[in-house]
PDB file of C-alpha atoms and ligand atoms in Angstrom:
ATOM      1  CA  MET A   1     -24.075  -8.680   8.317  1.00  0.00           C
ATOM      2  CA  GLN A   2     -20.932  -9.505  10.278  1.00  0.00           C
ATOM      3  CA  LYS A   3     -17.891  -7.395   9.314  1.00  0.00           C
ATOM      4  CA  ILE A   4     -14.698  -9.116   8.265  1.00  0.00           C
ATOM      5  CA  THR A   5     -11.040  -8.204   7.691  1.00  0.00           C
ATOM      6  CA  ILE A   6      -9.845  -8.093   4.087  1.00  0.00           C
ATOM      7  CA  ALA A   7      -6.106  -8.180   3.357  1.00  0.00           C
ATOM      8  CA  ILE A   8      -4.861  -7.339  -0.146  1.00  0.00           C
ATOM      9  CA  ASP A   9      -1.196  -7.900  -0.969  1.00  0.00           C
ATOM     10  CA  GLY A  10       0.813  -7.909  -4.154  1.00  0.00           C
ATOM     11  CA  TYR A  11       3.578  -6.397  -6.247  1.00  0.00           C
ATOM     12  CA  SER A  12       3.918  -2.674  -6.921  1.00  0.00           C
ATOM     13  CA  ALA A  13       1.183  -1.013  -8.973  1.00  0.00           C
ATOM     14  CA  CYS A  14      -0.971  -4.107  -9.374  1.00  0.00           C
ATOM     15  CA  GLY A  15      -4.097  -2.101  -8.651  1.00  0.00           C
ATOM     16  CA  LYS A  16      -4.363  -3.075  -4.984  1.00  0.00           C
ATOM     17  CA  SER A  17      -5.381   0.408  -3.852  1.00  0.00           C
ATOM     18  CA  THR A  18      -7.909   0.830  -6.657  1.00  0.00           C
ATOM     19  CA  LEU A  19      -9.608  -2.421  -5.700  1.00  0.00           C
ATOM     20  CA  ALA A  20      -9.307  -1.813  -1.956  1.00  0.00           C
ATOM     21  CA  LYS A  21     -10.871   1.679  -2.187  1.00  0.00           C
ATOM     22  CA  ALA A  22     -13.767   0.473  -4.341  1.00  0.00           C
ATOM     23  CA  LEU A  23     -14.358  -2.510  -2.088  1.00  0.00           C
ATOM     24  CA  ALA A  24     -14.306  -0.422   1.098  1.00  0.00           C
ATOM     25  CA  ALA A  25     -16.767   2.075  -0.425  1.00  0.00           C
ATOM     26  CA  HIS A  26     -19.062  -0.745  -1.576  1.00  0.00           C
ATOM     27  CA  LEU A  27     -19.045  -2.505   1.811  1.00  0.00           C
ATOM     28  CA  HIS A  28     -18.953   0.707   3.933  1.00  0.00           C
ATOM     29  CA  TYR A  29     -15.688  -0.514   5.446  1.00  0.00           C
ATOM     30  CA  THR A  30     -12.598   1.493   6.441  1.00  0.00           C
ATOM     31  CA  TYR A  31      -9.846   1.608   3.824  1.00  0.00           C
ATOM     32  CA  ALA A  32      -6.217   1.708   4.969  1.00  0.00           C
ATOM     33  CA  ASP A  33      -3.275   2.087   2.597  1.00  0.00           C
ATOM     34  CA  SER A  34      -0.286   0.640   4.467  1.00  0.00           C
ATOM     35  CA  GLY A  35       2.075   1.658   1.644  1.00  0.00           C
ATOM     36  CA  ALA A  36       1.063   5.298   2.174  1.00  0.00           C
ATOM     37  CA  MET A  37       2.277   4.992   5.781  1.00  0.00           C
ATOM     38  CA  TYR A  38       5.755   3.818   4.708  1.00  0.00           C
ATOM     39  CA  ARG A  39       5.744   6.555   2.066  1.00  0.00           C
ATOM     40  CA  CYS A  40       5.026   9.179   4.777  1.00  0.00           C
ATOM     41  CA  ILE A  41       8.026   8.106   6.848  1.00  0.00           C
ATOM     42  CA  THR A  42      10.163   8.296   3.707  1.00  0.00           C
ATOM     43  CA  LEU A  43       8.857  11.754   2.768  1.00  0.00           C
ATOM     44  CA  TYR A  44       9.486  13.043   6.278  1.00  0.00           C
ATOM     45  CA  ALA A  45      13.028  11.673   6.289  1.00  0.00           C
ATOM     46  CA  LEU A  46      13.717  13.273   2.885  1.00  0.00           C
ATOM     47  CA  ARG A  47      12.392  16.616   4.098  1.00  0.00           C
ATOM     48  CA  LYS A  48      14.548  16.416   7.221  1.00  0.00           C
ATOM     49  CA  GLY A  49      17.595  15.785   5.046  1.00  0.00           C
ATOM     50  CA  VAL A  50      18.201  12.398   6.657  1.00  0.00           C
ATOM     51  CA  ILE A  51      18.060  10.625   3.277  1.00  0.00           C
ATOM     52  CA  LYS A  52      20.529  12.145   0.819  1.00  0.00           C
ATOM     53  CA  ASP A  53      21.395  10.696  -2.595  1.00  0.00           C
ATOM     54  CA  GLY A  54      19.784   7.396  -1.626  1.00  0.00           C
ATOM     55  CA  SER A  55      21.918   6.856   1.464  1.00  0.00           C
ATOM     56  CA  PHE A  56      21.022   7.202   5.122  1.00  0.00           C
ATOM     57  CA  LEU A  57      21.700   5.870   8.580  1.00  0.00           C
ATOM     58  CA  GLU A  58      18.910   3.684   9.951  1.00  0.00           C
ATOM     59  CA  GLU A  59      19.207   5.182  13.457  1.00  0.00           C
ATOM     60  CA  GLU A  60      18.533   8.672  12.106  1.00  0.00           C
ATOM     61  CA  ILE A  61      15.264   7.560  10.569  1.00  0.00           C
ATOM     62  CA  VAL A  62      14.251   5.649  13.696  1.00  0.00           C
ATOM     63  CA  LYS A  63      14.861   8.795  15.790  1.00  0.00           C
ATOM     64  CA  LEU A  64      12.278  10.648  13.671  1.00  0.00           C
ATOM     65  CA  LEU A  65       9.456   8.147  14.317  1.00  0.00           C
ATOM     66  CA  PRO A  66       8.074   9.787  17.513  1.00  0.00           C
ATOM     67  CA  GLU A  67       7.731  13.112  15.614  1.00  0.00           C
ATOM     68  CA  ILE A  68       5.521  11.597  12.926  1.00  0.00           C
ATOM     69  CA  LYS A  69       1.751  11.578  13.307  1.00  0.00           C
ATOM     70  CA  LEU A  70      -0.218   9.863  10.548  1.00  0.00           C
ATOM     71  CA  SER A  71      -3.916  10.152   9.880  1.00  0.00           C
ATOM     72  CA  PHE A  72      -6.416   9.512   7.092  1.00  0.00           C
ATOM     73  CA  LYS A  73      -9.376  11.696   6.209  1.00  0.00           C
ATOM     74  CA  PHE A  74     -12.185  11.031   3.741  1.00  0.00           C
ATOM     75  CA  ASN A  75     -12.079  13.328   0.710  1.00  0.00           C
ATOM     76  CA  PRO A  76     -15.611  13.776  -0.710  1.00  0.00           C
ATOM     77  CA  ASP A  77     -14.220  14.913  -4.120  1.00  0.00           C
ATOM     78  CA  THR A  78     -12.173  11.779  -4.757  1.00  0.00           C
ATOM     79  CA  LYS A  79     -14.455   9.606  -2.595  1.00  0.00           C
ATOM     80  CA  SER A  80     -11.372   8.159  -0.966  1.00  0.00           C
ATOM     81  CA  SER A  81      -9.243   8.877   2.067  1.00  0.00           C
ATOM     82  CA  ASP A  82      -6.281  11.249   1.878  1.00  0.00           C
ATOM     83  CA  THR A  83      -3.103  10.707   3.881  1.00  0.00           C
ATOM     84  CA  PHE A  84      -2.062  13.360   6.407  1.00  0.00           C
ATOM     85  CA  LEU A  85       1.424  13.762   7.854  1.00  0.00           C
ATOM     86  CA  ASN A  86       1.431  15.884  11.017  1.00  0.00           C
ATOM     87  CA  GLY A  87      -1.824  17.487   9.892  1.00  0.00           C
ATOM     88  CA  GLU A  88      -0.677  18.245   6.305  1.00  0.00           C
ATOM     89  CA  ASN A  89      -2.370  16.564   3.338  1.00  0.00           C
ATOM     90  CA  VAL A  90       0.534  14.751   1.611  1.00  0.00           C
ATOM     91  CA  GLU A  91      -1.522  12.503  -0.680  1.00  0.00           C
ATOM     92  CA  LYS A  92       0.243  13.909  -3.762  1.00  0.00           C
ATOM     93  CA  ASP A  93       3.719  14.392  -2.279  1.00  0.00           C
ATOM     94  CA  ILE A  94       4.061  10.780  -1.138  1.00  0.00           C
ATOM     95  CA  ARG A  95       3.567   9.579  -4.747  1.00  0.00           C
ATOM     96  CA  GLN A  96       6.645  11.473  -6.052  1.00  0.00           C
ATOM     97  CA  MET A  97       9.359   9.345  -7.686  1.00  0.00           C
ATOM     98  CA  VAL A  98      11.937  10.366  -5.091  1.00  0.00           C
ATOM     99  CA  VAL A  99       9.726   8.786  -2.426  1.00  0.00           C
ATOM    100  CA  SER A 100       9.172   5.647  -4.539  1.00  0.00           C
ATOM    101  CA  GLU A 101      12.933   5.365  -5.023  1.00  0.00           C
ATOM    102  CA  ASN A 102      13.662   5.284  -1.273  1.00  0.00           C
ATOM    103  CA  VAL A 103      10.580   3.738   0.324  1.00  0.00           C
ATOM    104  CA  SER A 104      11.570   0.070   0.028  1.00  0.00           C
ATOM    105  CA  GLN A 105      14.823   0.682   1.906  1.00  0.00           C
ATOM    106  CA  VAL A 106      13.015   2.635   4.610  1.00  0.00           C
ATOM    107  CA  SER A 107      10.333  -0.033   4.964  1.00  0.00           C
ATOM    108  CA  ALA A 108      12.992  -2.706   5.492  1.00  0.00           C
ATOM    109  CA  ILE A 109      14.138  -1.098   8.789  1.00  0.00           C
ATOM    110  CA  HIS A 110      13.079  -3.246  11.749  1.00  0.00           C
ATOM    111  CA  GLN A 111      11.881  -0.440  14.082  1.00  0.00           C
ATOM    112  CA  VAL A 112       9.984   1.243  11.249  1.00  0.00           C
ATOM    113  CA  ARG A 113       8.063  -1.973  10.608  1.00  0.00           C
ATOM    114  CA  VAL A 114       7.339  -2.591  14.303  1.00  0.00           C
ATOM    115  CA  HIS A 115       5.997   0.959  14.645  1.00  0.00           C
ATOM    116  CA  MET A 116       3.842   0.791  11.507  1.00  0.00           C
ATOM    117  CA  ILE A 117       2.453  -2.676  12.186  1.00  0.00           C
ATOM    118  CA  ALA A 118       1.268  -1.604  15.669  1.00  0.00           C
ATOM    119  CA  ILE A 119      -0.655   1.307  14.081  1.00  0.00           C
ATOM    120  CA  GLN A 120      -2.075  -0.957  11.362  1.00  0.00           C
ATOM    121  CA  ARG A 121      -3.321  -3.534  13.904  1.00  0.00           C
ATOM    122  CA  GLU A 122      -4.931  -0.775  15.957  1.00  0.00           C
ATOM    123  CA  LEU A 123      -6.754   0.496  12.841  1.00  0.00           C
ATOM    124  CA  GLY A 124      -8.070  -3.009  12.166  1.00  0.00           C
ATOM    125  CA  LYS A 125      -8.962  -4.091  15.672  1.00  0.00           C
ATOM    126  CA  ASN A 126     -12.738  -3.797  15.125  1.00  0.00           C
ATOM    127  CA  ARG A 127     -12.702  -5.553  11.712  1.00  0.00           C
ATOM    128  CA  GLY A 128     -14.684  -3.964   8.860  1.00  0.00           C
ATOM    129  CA  ILE A 129     -11.410  -2.938   7.199  1.00  0.00           C
ATOM    130  CA  VAL A 130      -9.762  -3.372   3.811  1.00  0.00           C
ATOM    131  CA  MET A 131      -5.993  -2.914   4.062  1.00  0.00           C
ATOM    132  CA  ASP A 132      -3.560  -3.243   1.174  1.00  0.00           C
ATOM    133  CA  GLY A 133       0.207  -3.670   1.208  1.00  0.00           C
ATOM    134  CA  ARG A 134       2.882  -6.352   1.121  1.00  0.00           C
ATOM    135  CA  ASP A 135       2.613  -8.277   4.413  1.00  0.00           C
ATOM    136  CA  ILE A 136      -1.002  -7.709   5.416  1.00  0.00           C
ATOM    137  CA  GLY A 137      -2.287 -11.284   4.983  1.00  0.00           C
ATOM    138  CA  SER A 138       1.003 -12.934   5.899  1.00  0.00           C
ATOM    139  CA  ASN A 139       1.879 -10.851   8.954  1.00  0.00           C
ATOM    140  CA  VAL A 140      -0.305  -7.894   9.970  1.00  0.00           C
ATOM    141  CA  PHE A 141      -3.646  -9.738   9.923  1.00  0.00           C
ATOM    142  CA  PRO A 142      -2.845 -13.460   9.710  1.00  0.00           C
ATOM    143  CA  ASP A 143      -6.463 -14.171  10.808  1.00  0.00           C
ATOM    144  CA  ALA A 144      -8.068 -12.073   8.055  1.00  0.00           C
ATOM    145  CA  GLU A 145     -11.147 -13.870   6.744  1.00  0.00           C
ATOM    146  CA  LEU A 146     -10.324 -12.880   3.149  1.00  0.00           C
ATOM    147  CA  LYS A 147      -6.804 -12.609   1.753  1.00  0.00           C
ATOM    148  CA  LEU A 148      -6.120 -11.648  -1.832  1.00  0.00           C
ATOM    149  CA  PHE A 149      -2.788 -11.777  -3.611  1.00  0.00           C
ATOM    150  CA  MET A 150      -2.879  -9.581  -6.692  1.00  0.00           C
ATOM    151  CA  ILE A 151      -0.720 -10.036  -9.746  1.00  0.00           C
ATOM    152  CA  SER A 152      -0.649  -8.255 -13.091  1.00  0.00           C
ATOM    153  CA  ASP A 153       1.447  -8.180 -16.242  1.00  0.00           C
ATOM    154  CA  THR A 154       4.540  -5.931 -15.839  1.00  0.00           C
ATOM    155  CA  GLU A 155       3.892  -3.776 -18.924  1.00  0.00           C
ATOM    156  CA  ILE A 156       0.267  -3.269 -17.929  1.00  0.00           C
ATOM    157  CA  ARG A 157       1.106  -2.180 -14.395  1.00  0.00           C
ATOM    158  CA  THR A 158       3.902   0.098 -15.642  1.00  0.00           C
ATOM    159  CA  GLN A 159       1.474   1.781 -18.030  1.00  0.00           C
ATOM    160  CA  ARG A 160      -1.160   2.172 -15.281  1.00  0.00           C
ATOM    161  CA  ARG A 161       1.340   3.762 -12.862  1.00  0.00           C
ATOM    162  CA  PHE A 162       2.830   5.952 -15.641  1.00  0.00           C
ATOM    163  CA  ASP A 163      -0.685   7.266 -16.442  1.00  0.00           C
ATOM    164  CA  GLU A 164      -1.368   7.935 -12.740  1.00  0.00           C
ATOM    165  CA  ILE A 165       1.879   9.884 -12.367  1.00  0.00           C
ATOM    166  CA  LYS A 166       1.134  11.977 -15.484  1.00  0.00           C
ATOM    167  CA  ALA A 167      -2.388  12.665 -14.216  1.00  0.00           C
ATOM    168  CA  LYS A 168      -0.812  14.072 -11.049  1.00  0.00           C
ATOM    169  CA  GLY A 169       1.117  16.562 -13.203  1.00  0.00           C
ATOM    170  CA  LEU A 170       4.551  14.947 -12.702  1.00  0.00           C
ATOM    171  CA  HIS A 171       5.583  15.186 -16.360  1.00  0.00           C
ATOM    172  CA  HIS A 172       9.356  14.706 -16.024  1.00  0.00           C
ATOM    173  CA  VAL A 173       9.048  10.980 -15.264  1.00  0.00           C
ATOM    174  CA  SER A 174       9.476   8.545 -18.185  1.00  0.00           C
ATOM    175  CA  TYR A 175       7.839   5.146 -18.775  1.00  0.00           C
ATOM    176  CA  SER A 176      11.196   3.467 -18.325  1.00  0.00           C
ATOM    177  CA  ASP A 177      11.868   5.289 -14.989  1.00  0.00           C
ATOM    178  CA  VAL A 178       8.564   3.892 -13.743  1.00  0.00           C
ATOM    179  CA  LYS A 179       9.312   0.350 -14.927  1.00  0.00           C
ATOM    180  CA  VAL A 180      12.792   0.313 -13.398  1.00  0.00           C
ATOM    181  CA  ASN A 181      11.376   1.546 -10.089  1.00  0.00           C
ATOM    182  CA  LEU A 182       8.568  -1.049  -9.989  1.00  0.00           C
ATOM    183  CA  LEU A 183      10.940  -3.922 -10.731  1.00  0.00           C
ATOM    184  CA  SER A 184      13.547  -2.780  -8.238  1.00  0.00           C
ATOM    185  CA  ARG A 185      10.940  -2.362  -5.465  1.00  0.00           C
ATOM    186  CA  ASP A 186       9.497  -5.804  -6.276  1.00  0.00           C
ATOM    187  CA  HIS A 187      12.988  -7.246  -5.867  1.00  0.00           C
ATOM    188  CA  GLU A 188      13.691  -5.426  -2.590  1.00  0.00           C
ATOM    189  CA  ASP A 189      10.232  -6.162  -1.168  1.00  0.00           C
ATOM    190  CA  THR A 190      10.427  -9.897  -1.886  1.00  0.00           C
ATOM    191  CA  HIS A 191      14.056 -10.304  -0.751  1.00  0.00           C
ATOM    192  CA  ARG A 192      14.133  -8.334   2.499  1.00  0.00           C
ATOM    193  CA  ARG A 193      14.703 -10.196   5.765  1.00  0.00           C
ATOM    194  CA  GLU A 194      11.707  -8.918   7.681  1.00  0.00           C
ATOM    195  CA  ASN A 195       8.094  -9.443   6.538  1.00  0.00           C
ATOM    196  CA  PRO A 196       8.941  -9.836   2.847  1.00  0.00           C
ATOM    197  CA  LEU A 197       6.217  -9.810   0.232  1.00  0.00           C
ATOM    198  CA  VAL A 198       4.967 -13.410   0.107  1.00  0.00           C
ATOM    199  CA  GLN A 199       1.710 -14.974  -0.872  1.00  0.00           C
ATOM    200  CA  ALA A 200      -0.054 -16.157   2.309  1.00  0.00           C
ATOM    201  CA  LYS A 201      -0.911 -19.854   1.952  1.00  0.00           C
ATOM    202  CA  ASP A 202      -4.633 -19.171   2.312  1.00  0.00           C
ATOM    203  CA  ALA A 203      -4.640 -16.224  -0.122  1.00  0.00           C
ATOM    204  CA  ILE A 204      -6.679 -16.223  -3.312  1.00  0.00           C
ATOM    205  CA  VAL A 205      -4.656 -15.144  -6.347  1.00  0.00           C
ATOM    206  CA  LEU A 206      -6.274 -12.458  -8.448  1.00  0.00           C
ATOM    207  CA  ASP A 207      -4.645 -11.743 -11.817  1.00  0.00           C
ATOM    208  CA  ASN A 208      -6.252  -8.524 -13.017  1.00  0.00           C
ATOM    209  CA  SER A 209      -4.192  -8.075 -16.225  1.00  0.00           C
ATOM    210  CA  ASP A 210      -7.291  -8.508 -18.377  1.00  0.00           C
ATOM    211  CA  LEU A 211      -9.983  -7.423 -15.943  1.00  0.00           C
ATOM    212  CA  THR A 212     -11.729  -4.076 -15.805  1.00  0.00           C
ATOM    213  CA  ARG A 213     -12.141  -2.307 -12.433  1.00  0.00           C
ATOM    214  CA  GLU A 214     -15.798  -3.317 -12.432  1.00  0.00           C
ATOM    215  CA  GLU A 215     -15.025  -6.977 -13.163  1.00  0.00           C
ATOM    216  CA  GLN A 216     -12.437  -7.275 -10.386  1.00  0.00           C
ATOM    217  CA  LEU A 217     -14.763  -5.576  -7.905  1.00  0.00           C
ATOM    218  CA  GLU A 218     -17.627  -7.888  -8.860  1.00  0.00           C
ATOM    219  CA  PHE A 219     -15.367 -10.935  -8.411  1.00  0.00           C
ATOM    220  CA  VAL A 220     -14.299  -9.883  -4.908  1.00  0.00           C
ATOM    221  CA  VAL A 221     -17.749  -8.710  -3.754  1.00  0.00           C
ATOM    222  CA  LYS A 222     -19.004 -12.207  -4.597  1.00  0.00           C
ATOM    223  CA  LEU A 223     -16.228 -13.735  -2.468  1.00  0.00           C
ATOM    224  CA  VAL A 224     -17.141 -11.454   0.457  1.00  0.00           C
ATOM    225  CA  THR A 225     -20.856 -12.187   0.125  1.00  0.00           C
ATOM    226  CA  ASP A 226     -20.238 -15.941   0.097  1.00  0.00           C
ATOM    227  CA  LEU A 227     -17.966 -15.636   3.138  1.00  0.00           C
ATOM    228  CA  THR A 228     -20.217 -13.422   5.224  1.00  0.00           C
ATOM    229  CA  LEU A 229     -23.308 -15.535   4.402  1.00  0.00           C
ATOM    230  CA  SER A 230     -21.549 -18.746   5.380  1.00  0.00           C
ATOM    231  CA  GLU A 231     -20.352 -17.209   8.650  1.00  0.00           C
ATOM    232  CA  SER A 232     -23.681 -15.712   9.763  1.00  0.00           C
TER     233      SER A 232
HETATM  234  O1  LIG B 301       1.441   1.754  -4.824  1.00  0.00           O
HETATM  235  P1  LIG B 301       2.562   0.759  -4.894  1.00  0.00           P
HETATM  236  O2  LIG B 301       2.021  -0.635  -5.080  1.00  0.00           O
HETATM  237  O3  LIG B 301       3.603   1.109  -5.870  1.00  0.00           O
HETATM  238  O4  LIG B 301       3.328   0.796  -3.483  1.00  0.00           O
HETATM  239  P2  LIG B 301       2.783   1.115  -2.045  1.00  0.00           P
HETATM  240  O5  LIG B 301       1.674   0.173  -1.688  1.00  0.00           O
HETATM  241  O6  LIG B 301       2.504   2.570  -1.952  1.00  0.00           O
HETATM  242  O7  LIG B 301       4.029   0.740  -1.104  1.00  0.00           O
HETATM  243  C1  LIG B 301       5.248   1.465  -1.174  1.00  0.00           C
HETATM  244  C2  LIG B 301       6.337   0.607  -0.567  1.00  0.00           C
HETATM  245  O8  LIG B 301       6.106   0.490   0.848  1.00  0.00           O
HETATM  246  C3  LIG B 301       6.484  -0.807  -1.073  1.00  0.00           C
HETATM  247  O9  LIG B 301       7.282  -0.895  -2.241  1.00  0.00           O
HETATM  248  C4  LIG B 301       7.151  -1.501   0.122  1.00  0.00           C
HETATM  249  O10 LIG B 301       8.545  -1.295   0.123  1.00  0.00           O
HETATM  250  C5  LIG B 301       6.572  -0.763   1.317  1.00  0.00           C
HETATM  251  N1  LIG B 301       5.483  -1.495   1.963  1.00  0.00           N
HETATM  252  C6  LIG B 301       5.796  -2.478   2.874  1.00  0.00           C
HETATM  253  O11 LIG B 301       6.961  -2.760   3.100  1.00  0.00           O
HETATM  254  N2  LIG B 301       4.814  -3.131   3.554  1.00  0.00           N
HETATM  255  C7  LIG B 301       3.534  -2.841   3.336  1.00  0.00           C
HETATM  256  N3  LIG B 301       2.588  -3.479   4.033  1.00  0.00           N
HETATM  257  C8  LIG B 301       3.173  -1.847   2.394  1.00  0.00           C
HETATM  258  C9  LIG B 301       4.175  -1.198   1.699  1.00  0.00           C
END
């Protein structure tokens, strides 16, 4: 069956990655987490001391870009790919609150976006990919055969992200810290000048507030099957 490109966009913690991972595993496609890439740049800049107390100079972050090598490797235990920064597995570190608090500002920098989008297009050049993020259907892969725009109730997504953070052993973070961060990133991501989060006009809206993981996967697998059958 012919492989397609699947773009999944939406607000923070809507379950994009959960769906994208399950879908990629089901279809034997590559999964790429574009948010993890922006998180890696942010983590690296924090470690280098270039971001301090939420402030930084854009040029200092841009200067770091050539030093950063990103890669993804399949983890048989979690049955998903882990993110590597210069050869180090940073899958857990990039989910820390301090990264979440700075990533939207870092991802708004023009040169950072240009650099990341080139890598993302390279990853997707042979199709057979599920990529999630904010501008995947609207900008990175405007020709994607399937575009989804995910939405979910704010309290539900806060609770989901809060549970994820606790499961990672980060116990000092409160429910309200998580909610404030999600809402502030949503605001920054939708209001930035370059490649803001927007619903592509040909995207299908998927509200998963009341859907189980299995139900949302079943819904999207049906869309893919219909698409690939009609194209072959
Ligand atoms: O997991 P969550 O939905 O909270 O966020 P993420 O997908 O890990 O993305 C982290 C941040 O990276 C977002 O809040 C955006 O600021 C930025 N991002 C972006 O600008 N463009 C993308 N394609 C993906 C993420």
